[in-house]
PDB file of C-alpha atoms in Angstrom:
ATOM      1  CA  UNK A   1      12.860  -1.892 -14.291  1.00 86.00           C
ATOM      2  CA  UNK A   2       9.207  -1.976 -13.881  1.00 93.00           C
ATOM      3  CA  UNK A   3       7.032   1.099 -13.192  1.00 95.00           C
ATOM      4  CA  UNK A   4       4.886   0.972 -10.144  1.00 96.00           C
ATOM      5  CA  UNK A   5       1.780   0.379 -12.119  1.00 97.00           C
ATOM      6  CA  UNK A   6       3.511  -2.504 -14.131  1.00 96.00           C
ATOM      7  CA  UNK A   7       4.541  -4.158 -10.935  1.00 95.00           C
ATOM      8  CA  UNK A   8       1.066  -3.863  -9.733  1.00 96.00           C
ATOM      9  CA  UNK A   9      -0.567  -5.441 -12.874  1.00 97.00           C
ATOM     10  CA  UNK A  10       2.050  -8.125 -13.166  1.00 96.00           C
ATOM     11  CA  UNK A  11       1.558  -9.234  -9.376  1.00 95.00           C
ATOM     12  CA  UNK A  12      -2.199  -9.512 -10.111  1.00 96.00           C
ATOM     13  CA  UNK A  13      -1.727 -11.400 -13.428  1.00 96.00           C
ATOM     14  CA  UNK A  14       0.619 -13.665 -11.473  1.00 94.00           C
ATOM     15  CA  UNK A  15      -2.054 -14.250  -8.840  1.00 94.00           C
ATOM     16  CA  UNK A  16      -4.263 -15.530 -11.639  1.00 94.00           C
ATOM     17  CA  UNK A  17      -6.473 -12.673 -12.426  1.00 97.00           C
ATOM     18  CA  UNK A  18      -7.531 -11.999 -15.967  1.00 97.00           C
ATOM     19  CA  UNK A  19      -7.027  -8.656 -17.712  1.00 97.00           C
ATOM     20  CA  UNK A  20     -10.741  -7.802 -17.357  1.00 98.00           C
ATOM     21  CA  UNK A  21     -10.582  -8.571 -13.683  1.00 98.00           C
ATOM     22  CA  UNK A  22      -7.407  -6.270 -13.269  1.00 98.00           C
ATOM     23  CA  UNK A  23      -8.946  -3.599 -15.208  1.00 98.00           C
ATOM     24  CA  UNK A  24     -12.136  -3.503 -13.115  1.00 98.00           C
ATOM     25  CA  UNK A  25      -9.909  -3.646  -9.827  1.00 98.00           C
ATOM     26  CA  UNK A  26      -7.511  -0.782 -10.964  1.00 98.00           C
ATOM     27  CA  UNK A  27     -10.159   1.242 -13.027  1.00 98.00           C
ATOM     28  CA  UNK A  28      -8.459   0.866 -16.243  1.00 98.00           C
ATOM     29  CA  UNK A  29      -9.591  -0.383 -19.691  1.00 98.00           C
ATOM     30  CA  UNK A  30      -8.719  -4.080 -20.626  1.00 98.00           C
ATOM     31  CA  UNK A  31      -6.674  -2.742 -23.401  1.00 98.00           C
ATOM     32  CA  UNK A  32      -4.609  -0.653 -20.988  1.00 98.00           C
ATOM     33  CA  UNK A  33      -3.904  -3.592 -18.923  1.00 98.00           C
ATOM     34  CA  UNK A  34      -2.807  -5.563 -22.033  1.00 97.00           C
ATOM     35  CA  UNK A  35      -0.489  -2.806 -23.019  1.00 98.00           C
ATOM     36  CA  UNK A  36       1.028  -2.795 -19.564  1.00 97.00           C
ATOM     37  CA  UNK A  37       1.407  -6.616 -19.716  1.00 97.00           C
ATOM     38  CA  UNK A  38       3.061  -6.450 -22.946  1.00 97.00           C
ATOM     39  CA  UNK A  39       5.719  -4.160 -21.680  1.00 97.00           C
ATOM     40  CA  UNK A  40       6.076  -6.425 -18.421  1.00 96.00           C
ATOM     41  CA  UNK A  41       6.716  -9.358 -20.761  1.00 96.00           C
ATOM     42  CA  UNK A  42       9.408  -7.553 -22.939  1.00 96.00           C
ATOM     43  CA  UNK A  43      11.186  -6.188 -19.772  1.00 95.00           C
ATOM     44  CA  UNK A  44      11.194  -9.383 -17.943  1.00 93.00           C
ATOM     45  CA  UNK A  45      11.886 -11.486 -20.782  1.00 93.00           C
ATOM     46  CA  UNK A  46       8.850 -13.768 -20.554  1.00 94.00           C
ATOM     47  CA  UNK A  47       6.342 -14.931 -23.217  1.00 93.00           C
ATOM     48  CA  UNK A  48       3.324 -15.678 -21.316  1.00 90.00           C
ATOM     49  CA  UNK A  49       1.411 -14.934 -18.091  1.00 90.00           C
ATOM     50  CA  UNK A  50       2.015 -18.305 -16.717  1.00 91.00           C
ATOM     51  CA  UNK A  51       5.802 -17.540 -16.477  1.00 93.00           C
ATOM     52  CA  UNK A  52       5.021 -14.408 -14.168  1.00 91.00           C
ATOM     53  CA  UNK A  53       4.589 -16.287 -10.867  1.00 91.00           C
ATOM     54  CA  UNK A  54       8.187 -17.678 -11.043  1.00 88.00           C
ATOM     55  CA  UNK A  55       9.814 -14.401 -12.137  1.00 87.00           C
ATOM     56  CA  UNK A  56       7.845 -12.170  -9.636  1.00 83.00           C
ATOM     57  CA  UNK A  57       8.384 -14.721  -7.064  1.00 77.00           C
ATOM     58  CA  UNK A  58      12.118 -14.832  -7.653  1.00 67.00           C
ATOM     59  CA  UNK A  59      12.502 -11.084  -7.582  1.00 64.00           C
ATOM     60  CA  UNK A  60      10.711 -10.736  -4.390  1.00 54.00           C
ATOM     61  CA  UNK A  61       7.924  -8.762  -6.226  1.00 47.00           C
ATOM     62  CA  UNK A  62      10.069  -5.665  -7.087  1.00 47.00           C
ATOM     63  CA  UNK A  63      10.117  -6.428 -10.872  1.00 43.00           C
ATOM     64  CA  UNK A  64      13.960  -5.650 -11.136  1.00 44.00           C
ATOM     65  CA  UNK A  65      15.544  -7.879 -13.850  1.00 42.00           C
TER      66      UNK A  65
END
C-alpha cells in the first residue's frame, strides 16, 4: 500500500510531470520526489515512470497492489 504522499506523487508522475515540476508543486526537493518514486516503483512492481498511468488507472488511483 502506498502512503498518501506516494499516491500523490505517483499520480502527478503518471500525469506526465517531471520530478522537478512535482517538487515545485509540492514544496519538496527533487531528490525527495525521486526517493518517493523509487518506493512507488518497488511497491507497485514497475520499473519506469511510463508504466505508472496503466497501474494507477487500473487501481482507481488508490495505489493498492
